[in-house]
Short mmCIF file of C-alpha atoms in Angstrom, two decimals:
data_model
loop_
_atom_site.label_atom_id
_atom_site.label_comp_id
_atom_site.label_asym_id
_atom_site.label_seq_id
_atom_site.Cartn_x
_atom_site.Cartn_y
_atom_site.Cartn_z
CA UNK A 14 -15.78 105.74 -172.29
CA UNK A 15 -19.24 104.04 -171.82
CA UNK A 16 -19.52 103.02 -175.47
CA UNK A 17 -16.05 101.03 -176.26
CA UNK A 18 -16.94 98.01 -173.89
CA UNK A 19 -20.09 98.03 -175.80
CA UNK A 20 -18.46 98.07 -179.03
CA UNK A 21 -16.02 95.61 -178.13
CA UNK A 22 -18.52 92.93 -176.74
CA UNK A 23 -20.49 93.30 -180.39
CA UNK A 24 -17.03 92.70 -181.89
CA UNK A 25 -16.46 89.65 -180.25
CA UNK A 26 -20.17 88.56 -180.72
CA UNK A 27 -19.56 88.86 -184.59
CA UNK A 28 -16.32 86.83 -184.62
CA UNK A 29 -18.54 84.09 -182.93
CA UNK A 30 -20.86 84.29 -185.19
CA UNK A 31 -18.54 83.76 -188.20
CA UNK A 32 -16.78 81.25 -186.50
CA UNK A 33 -19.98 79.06 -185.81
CA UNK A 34 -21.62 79.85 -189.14
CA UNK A 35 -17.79 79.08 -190.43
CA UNK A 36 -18.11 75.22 -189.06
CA UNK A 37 -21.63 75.00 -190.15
CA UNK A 38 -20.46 75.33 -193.59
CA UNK A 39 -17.83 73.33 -193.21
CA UNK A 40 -20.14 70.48 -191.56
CA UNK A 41 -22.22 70.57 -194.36
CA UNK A 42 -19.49 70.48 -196.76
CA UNK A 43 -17.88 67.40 -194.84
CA UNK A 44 -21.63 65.61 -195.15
CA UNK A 45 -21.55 66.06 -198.76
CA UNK A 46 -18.01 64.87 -199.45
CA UNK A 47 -18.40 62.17 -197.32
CA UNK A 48 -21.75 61.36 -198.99
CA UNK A 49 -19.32 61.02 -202.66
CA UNK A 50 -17.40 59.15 -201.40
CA UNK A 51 -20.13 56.80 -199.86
CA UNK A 52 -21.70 57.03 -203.70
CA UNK A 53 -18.16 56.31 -205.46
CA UNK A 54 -17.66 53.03 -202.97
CA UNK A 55 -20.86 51.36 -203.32
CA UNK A 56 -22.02 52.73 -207.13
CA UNK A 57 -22.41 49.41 -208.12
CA UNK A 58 -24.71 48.23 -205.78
CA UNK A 59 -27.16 51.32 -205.72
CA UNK A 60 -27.20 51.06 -209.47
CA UNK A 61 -28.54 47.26 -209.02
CA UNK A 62 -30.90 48.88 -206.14
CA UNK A 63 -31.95 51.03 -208.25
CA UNK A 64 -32.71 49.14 -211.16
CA UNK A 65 -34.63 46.22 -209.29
CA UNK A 66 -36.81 49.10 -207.38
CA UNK A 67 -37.74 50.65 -210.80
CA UNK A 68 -38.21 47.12 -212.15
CA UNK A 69 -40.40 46.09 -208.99
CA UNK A 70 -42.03 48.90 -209.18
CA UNK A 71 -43.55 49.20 -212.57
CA UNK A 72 -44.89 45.93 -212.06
CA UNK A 73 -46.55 46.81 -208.77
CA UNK A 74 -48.18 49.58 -210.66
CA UNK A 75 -48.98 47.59 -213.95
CA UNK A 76 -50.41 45.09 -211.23
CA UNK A 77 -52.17 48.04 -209.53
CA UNK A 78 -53.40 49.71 -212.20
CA UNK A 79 -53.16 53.51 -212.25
CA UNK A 80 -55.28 55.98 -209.92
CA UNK A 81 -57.82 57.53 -211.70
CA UNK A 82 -60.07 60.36 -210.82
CA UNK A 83 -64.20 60.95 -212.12
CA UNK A 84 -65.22 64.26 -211.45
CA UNK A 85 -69.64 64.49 -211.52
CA UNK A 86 -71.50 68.07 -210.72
CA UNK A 87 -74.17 66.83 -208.79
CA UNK A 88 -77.62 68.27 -207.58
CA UNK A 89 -78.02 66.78 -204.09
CA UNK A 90 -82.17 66.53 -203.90
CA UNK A 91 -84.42 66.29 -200.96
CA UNK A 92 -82.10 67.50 -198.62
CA UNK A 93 -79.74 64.60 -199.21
CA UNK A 94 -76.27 66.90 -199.56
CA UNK A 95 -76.70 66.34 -195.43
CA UNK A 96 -76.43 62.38 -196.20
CA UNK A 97 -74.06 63.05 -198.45
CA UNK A 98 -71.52 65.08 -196.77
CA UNK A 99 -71.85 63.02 -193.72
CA UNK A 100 -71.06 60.02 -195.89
CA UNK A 101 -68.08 60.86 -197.41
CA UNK A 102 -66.32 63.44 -194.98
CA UNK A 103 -66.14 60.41 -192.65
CA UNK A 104 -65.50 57.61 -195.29
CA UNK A 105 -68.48 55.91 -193.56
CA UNK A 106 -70.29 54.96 -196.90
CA UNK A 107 -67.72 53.29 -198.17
CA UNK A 108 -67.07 51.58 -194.72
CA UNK A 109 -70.35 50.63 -194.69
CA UNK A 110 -70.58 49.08 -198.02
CA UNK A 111 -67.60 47.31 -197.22
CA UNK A 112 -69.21 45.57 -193.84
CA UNK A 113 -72.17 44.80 -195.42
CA UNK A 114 -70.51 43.73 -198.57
CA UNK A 115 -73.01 45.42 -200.94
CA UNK A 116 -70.62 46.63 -202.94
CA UNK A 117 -67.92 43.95 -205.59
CA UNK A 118 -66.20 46.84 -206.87
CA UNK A 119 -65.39 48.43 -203.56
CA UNK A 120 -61.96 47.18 -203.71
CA UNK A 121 -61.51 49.75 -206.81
CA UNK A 122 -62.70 52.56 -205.14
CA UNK A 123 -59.84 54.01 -203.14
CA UNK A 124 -61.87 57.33 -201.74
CA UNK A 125 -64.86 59.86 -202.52
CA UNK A 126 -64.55 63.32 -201.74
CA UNK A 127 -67.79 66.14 -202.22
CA UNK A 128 -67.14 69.79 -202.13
CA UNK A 129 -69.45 72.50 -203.26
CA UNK A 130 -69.56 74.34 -205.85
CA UNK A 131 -70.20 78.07 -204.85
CA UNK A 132 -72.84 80.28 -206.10
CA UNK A 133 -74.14 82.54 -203.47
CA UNK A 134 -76.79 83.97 -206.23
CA UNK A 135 -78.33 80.71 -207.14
CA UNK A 136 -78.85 80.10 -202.93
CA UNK A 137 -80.61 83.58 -202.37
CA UNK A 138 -82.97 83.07 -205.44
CA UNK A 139 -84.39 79.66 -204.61
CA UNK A 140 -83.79 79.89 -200.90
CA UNK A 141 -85.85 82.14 -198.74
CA UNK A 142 -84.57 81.54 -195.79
CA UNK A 143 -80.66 81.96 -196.84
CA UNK A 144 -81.97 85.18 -198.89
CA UNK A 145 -83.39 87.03 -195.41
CA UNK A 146 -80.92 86.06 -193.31
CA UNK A 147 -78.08 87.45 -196.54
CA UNK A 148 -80.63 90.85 -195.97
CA UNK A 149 -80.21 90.92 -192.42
CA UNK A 150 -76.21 89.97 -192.31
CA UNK A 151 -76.50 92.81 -194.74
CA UNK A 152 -78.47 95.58 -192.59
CA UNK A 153 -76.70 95.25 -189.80
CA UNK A 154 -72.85 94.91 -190.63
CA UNK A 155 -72.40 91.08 -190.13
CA UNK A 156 -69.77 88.77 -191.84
CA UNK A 157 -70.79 88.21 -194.49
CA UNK A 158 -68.04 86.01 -195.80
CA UNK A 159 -68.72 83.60 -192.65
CA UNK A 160 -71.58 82.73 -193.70
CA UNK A 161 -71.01 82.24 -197.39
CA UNK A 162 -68.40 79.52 -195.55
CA UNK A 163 -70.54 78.12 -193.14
CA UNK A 164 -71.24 74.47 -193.92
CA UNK A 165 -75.12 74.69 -193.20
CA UNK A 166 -74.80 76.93 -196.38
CA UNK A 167 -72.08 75.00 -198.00
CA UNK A 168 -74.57 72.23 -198.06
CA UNK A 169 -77.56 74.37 -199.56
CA UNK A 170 -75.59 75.32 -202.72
CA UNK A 171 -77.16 73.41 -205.86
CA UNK A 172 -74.41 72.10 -207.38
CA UNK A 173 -71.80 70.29 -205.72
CA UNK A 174 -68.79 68.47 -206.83
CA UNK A 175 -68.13 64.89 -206.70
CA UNK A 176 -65.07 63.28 -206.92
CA UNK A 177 -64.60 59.43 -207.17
CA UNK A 178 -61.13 57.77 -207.32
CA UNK A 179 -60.63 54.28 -208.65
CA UNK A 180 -57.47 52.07 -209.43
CA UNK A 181 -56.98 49.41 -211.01
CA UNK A 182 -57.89 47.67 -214.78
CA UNK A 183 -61.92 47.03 -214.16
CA UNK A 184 -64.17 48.74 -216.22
CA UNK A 185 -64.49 52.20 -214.33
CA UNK A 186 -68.10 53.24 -216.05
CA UNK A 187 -69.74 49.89 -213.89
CA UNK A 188 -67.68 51.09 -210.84
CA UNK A 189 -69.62 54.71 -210.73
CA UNK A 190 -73.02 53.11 -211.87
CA UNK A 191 -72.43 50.82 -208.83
CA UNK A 192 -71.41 54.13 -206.62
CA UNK A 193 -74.81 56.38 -207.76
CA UNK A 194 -76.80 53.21 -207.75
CA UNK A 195 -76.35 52.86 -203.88
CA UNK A 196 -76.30 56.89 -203.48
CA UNK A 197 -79.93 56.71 -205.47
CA UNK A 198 -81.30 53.32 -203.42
CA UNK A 199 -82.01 55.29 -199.76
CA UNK A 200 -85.67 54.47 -198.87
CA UNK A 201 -86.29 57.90 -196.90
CA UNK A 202 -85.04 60.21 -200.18
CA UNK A 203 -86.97 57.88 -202.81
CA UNK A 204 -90.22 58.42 -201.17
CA UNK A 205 -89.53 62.26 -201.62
CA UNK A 206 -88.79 61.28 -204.71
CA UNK A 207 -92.19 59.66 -205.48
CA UNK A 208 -94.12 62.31 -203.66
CA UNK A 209 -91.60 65.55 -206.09
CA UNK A 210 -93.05 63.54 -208.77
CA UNK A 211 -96.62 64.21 -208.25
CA UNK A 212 -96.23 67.78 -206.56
CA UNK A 213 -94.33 68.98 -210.15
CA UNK A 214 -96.80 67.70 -212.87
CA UNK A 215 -99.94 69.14 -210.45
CA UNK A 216 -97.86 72.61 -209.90
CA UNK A 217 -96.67 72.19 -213.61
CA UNK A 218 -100.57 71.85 -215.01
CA UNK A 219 -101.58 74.53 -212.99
CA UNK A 220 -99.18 77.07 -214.12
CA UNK A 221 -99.78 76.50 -217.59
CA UNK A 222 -103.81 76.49 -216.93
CA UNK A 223 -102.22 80.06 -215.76
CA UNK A 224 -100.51 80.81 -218.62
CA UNK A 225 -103.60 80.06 -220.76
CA UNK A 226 -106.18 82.16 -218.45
CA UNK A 227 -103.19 85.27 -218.88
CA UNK A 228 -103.08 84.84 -222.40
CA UNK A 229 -107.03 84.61 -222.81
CA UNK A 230 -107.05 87.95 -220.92
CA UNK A 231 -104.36 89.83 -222.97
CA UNK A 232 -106.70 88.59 -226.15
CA UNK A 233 -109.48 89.85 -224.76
CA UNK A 234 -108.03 93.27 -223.99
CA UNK A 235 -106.47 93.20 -227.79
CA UNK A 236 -110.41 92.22 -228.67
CA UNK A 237 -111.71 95.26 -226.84
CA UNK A 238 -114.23 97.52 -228.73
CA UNK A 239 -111.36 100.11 -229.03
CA UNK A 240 -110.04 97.86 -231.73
CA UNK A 241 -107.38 94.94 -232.33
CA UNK A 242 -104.33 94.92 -230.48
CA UNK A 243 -101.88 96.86 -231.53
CA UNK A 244 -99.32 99.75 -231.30
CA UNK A 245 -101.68 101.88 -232.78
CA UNK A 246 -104.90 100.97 -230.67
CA UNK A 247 -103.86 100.43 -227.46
CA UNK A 248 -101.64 102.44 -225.11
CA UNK A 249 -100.63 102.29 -221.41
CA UNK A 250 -102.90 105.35 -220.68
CA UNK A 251 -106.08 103.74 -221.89
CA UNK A 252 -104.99 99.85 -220.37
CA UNK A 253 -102.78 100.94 -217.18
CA UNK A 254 -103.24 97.23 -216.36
CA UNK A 255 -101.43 96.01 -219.22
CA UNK A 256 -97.71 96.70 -217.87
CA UNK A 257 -98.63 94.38 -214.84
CA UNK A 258 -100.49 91.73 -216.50
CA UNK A 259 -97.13 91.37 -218.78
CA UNK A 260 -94.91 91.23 -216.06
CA UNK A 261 -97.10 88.76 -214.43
CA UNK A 262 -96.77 86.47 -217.62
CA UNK A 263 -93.26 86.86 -217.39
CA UNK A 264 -93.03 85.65 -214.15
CA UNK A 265 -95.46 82.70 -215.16
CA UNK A 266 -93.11 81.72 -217.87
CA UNK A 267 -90.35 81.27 -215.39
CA UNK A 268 -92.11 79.51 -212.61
CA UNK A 269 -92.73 77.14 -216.11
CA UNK A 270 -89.34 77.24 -216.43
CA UNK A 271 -88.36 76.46 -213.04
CA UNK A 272 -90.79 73.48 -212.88
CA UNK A 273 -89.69 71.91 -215.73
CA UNK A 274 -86.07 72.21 -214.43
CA UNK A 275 -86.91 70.62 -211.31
CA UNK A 276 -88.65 67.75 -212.82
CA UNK A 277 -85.36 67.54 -215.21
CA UNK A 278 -83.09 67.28 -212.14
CA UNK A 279 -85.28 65.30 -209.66
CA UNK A 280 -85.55 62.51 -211.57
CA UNK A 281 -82.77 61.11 -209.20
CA UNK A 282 -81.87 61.77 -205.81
CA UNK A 283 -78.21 62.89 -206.49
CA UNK A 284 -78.67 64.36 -210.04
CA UNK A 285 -75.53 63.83 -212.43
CA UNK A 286 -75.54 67.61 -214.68
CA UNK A 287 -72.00 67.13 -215.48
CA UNK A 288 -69.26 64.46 -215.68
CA UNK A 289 -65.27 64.00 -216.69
CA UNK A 290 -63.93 60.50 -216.20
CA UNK A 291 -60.87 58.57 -216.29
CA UNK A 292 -58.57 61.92 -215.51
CA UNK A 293 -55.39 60.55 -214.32
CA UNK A 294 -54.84 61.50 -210.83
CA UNK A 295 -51.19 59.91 -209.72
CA UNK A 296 -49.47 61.26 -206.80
CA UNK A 297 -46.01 61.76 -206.89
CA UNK A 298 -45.27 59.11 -203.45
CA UNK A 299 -48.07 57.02 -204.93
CA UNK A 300 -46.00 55.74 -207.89
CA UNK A 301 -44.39 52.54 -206.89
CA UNK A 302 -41.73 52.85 -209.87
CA UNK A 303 -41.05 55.93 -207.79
CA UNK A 304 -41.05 55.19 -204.00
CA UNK A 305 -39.23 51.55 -204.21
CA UNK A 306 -35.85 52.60 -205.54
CA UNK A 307 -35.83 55.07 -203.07
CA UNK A 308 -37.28 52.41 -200.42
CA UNK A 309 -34.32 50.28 -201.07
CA UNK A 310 -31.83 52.57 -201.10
CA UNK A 311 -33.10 54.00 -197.70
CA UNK A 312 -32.84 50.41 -196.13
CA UNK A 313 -29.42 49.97 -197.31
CA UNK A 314 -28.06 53.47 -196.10
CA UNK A 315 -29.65 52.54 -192.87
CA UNK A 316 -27.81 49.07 -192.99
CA UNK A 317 -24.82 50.52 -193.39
CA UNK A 318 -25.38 53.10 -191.13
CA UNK A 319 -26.11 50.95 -188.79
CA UNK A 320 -23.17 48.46 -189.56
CA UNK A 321 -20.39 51.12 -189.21
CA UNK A 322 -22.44 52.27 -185.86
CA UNK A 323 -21.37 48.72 -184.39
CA UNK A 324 -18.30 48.64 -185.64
CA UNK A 325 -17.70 52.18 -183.79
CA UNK A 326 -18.21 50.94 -180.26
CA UNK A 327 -16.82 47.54 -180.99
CA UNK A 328 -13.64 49.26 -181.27
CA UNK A 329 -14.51 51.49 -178.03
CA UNK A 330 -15.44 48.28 -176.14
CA UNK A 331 -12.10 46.74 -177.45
CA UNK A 332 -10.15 49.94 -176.01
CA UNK A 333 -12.22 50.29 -172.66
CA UNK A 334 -11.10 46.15 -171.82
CA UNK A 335 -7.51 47.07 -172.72
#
């Protein structure tokens, strides 16, 4: 007895249902044929619309130029991915330039954007720091994917990416000279700079005055009165040193390495390793052949929108006074 109010009240909650979902449709469907018939009555004109926003617009853009994007790998040195980052996340470089007018291709440069370019093993080998706290995070449970994200770690990655946009028909090469000229011109990072300079030849001497003194000893060893140095002559038993003194070379030959990269990639503050320019980077809304002929016909649907609105309550008004 309970149970058939129950069932009736779902009954008559599913007719409602079908019923209101039943004049949604039909809504729509009125919209739509409405909408035809709106098309079929003024064809003529949207077709003229249409054709003088498609017109207007490829001028615009010829005018414009198209949006281009240069993508560098850079090696932020001297701690300048902070400057960097703080630069361009905020637009204040370009702003900046802009004020002080430094710049006569700023106009071409529509925005910069820097992001980096992960690789959590290159951090933890040349960065103590990031490599102990990676051991402790480690130990201990922590998230270890948080800090991979963090941005004081973002910004210690080597490489980063750095991605210029430019429109317009000026020669895009003197636009990015322009861009790294000012990112290589800060007083503070070229007096690092200056000082790198010095540091890397005096470390780079020394390790190779190293290298010698390792190789002298190893020659000396080979020289030994148990005979030249060979397979045959000299064994790990006899030398136990020998094992150590070769992985100690080893290691020599990459801090060599090492230098030599360094004084490769500090040559510059913000070190170009990589570059692909003039990719064509156009979005969609950005296209004026695009966005007018739908620009015009959205001001004339809104005209006439707006003319049948006062036509509406003129005819109310009309009725009310009667």
């Amino acid at each position: 007895m309970d149970n058939h109010p129950n069932q009736q009240n779902q009954e008559i909650d599913l007719v409602y249902i079908y019923r209101a979902l039943g004049r949604f449709l039909t809504n729509i469907g009125l919209f739509f044929y409405d909408f035809l018939l709106f098309v079929k009555k003024y064809i003529l004109v949207i077709a003229l619309l249409m054709g003088i926003g498609i017109g207007l617009g490829y001028y615009l853009d010829s005018k414009q130029g198209r949006i281009l994007r240069h993508d560098f790998i850079v090696v932020p040195n001297f701690g300048s991915a902070d400057y960097l980052y703080e630069a361009f996340d905020k637009n204040s470089f370009i702003t900046t330039k802009l004020d002080t007018r430094e710049w006569m291709n700023l106009k071409e440069v529509r925005r910069i954007k820097i992001e980096p370019i992960e690789d959590i093993y290159t951090l933890l080998k040349n960065n103590k720091q990031a490599m102990e706290l990676f051991e402790t995070l480690g130990e201990k449970g922590g998230d270890i994917s948080s800090f991979i994200a963090n941005k004081s770690t973002i910004k210690n990655y080597k490489y980063h990416l750095l991605s210029i946009y430019t429109s317009g028909k000026q020669n895009t090469d003197s636009i990015v000279e322009e861009v790294f000229e000012q990112l290589n011109s800060q007083d503070y990072y070229l007096k690092k700079l200056a000082i790198a300079k010095v540091q890397n030849q005096i470390r780079k001497r020394e390790t190779e005055l190293s290298l010698q003194q390792m190789n002298q000893i190893l020659i000396g060893l080979g020289n030994s009165e148990i005979g030249s140095f060979d397979s045959k002559s000299v064994s790990i038993k006899q030398f136990p040193e020998i094992e150590n003194l070769f992985y100690r070379k080893n290691n020599i030959m990459d801090d060599l390495v090492m230098i030599d990269e360094e004084i490769l990639e500090q040559q510059q503050v913000v070190y170009i390793a990589g570059k692909m320019m003039n990719n064509i980077d156009e979005n969609f809304w950005e296209m004026k052949k695009i966005t007018m002929p739908f620009l015009f016909l959205l001001v004339f649907s809104f005209v006439m929108i707006l003319r049948n609105f006062i036509r509406k309550f003129k005819v109310i008004k009309e009725n009310r006074q009667l």
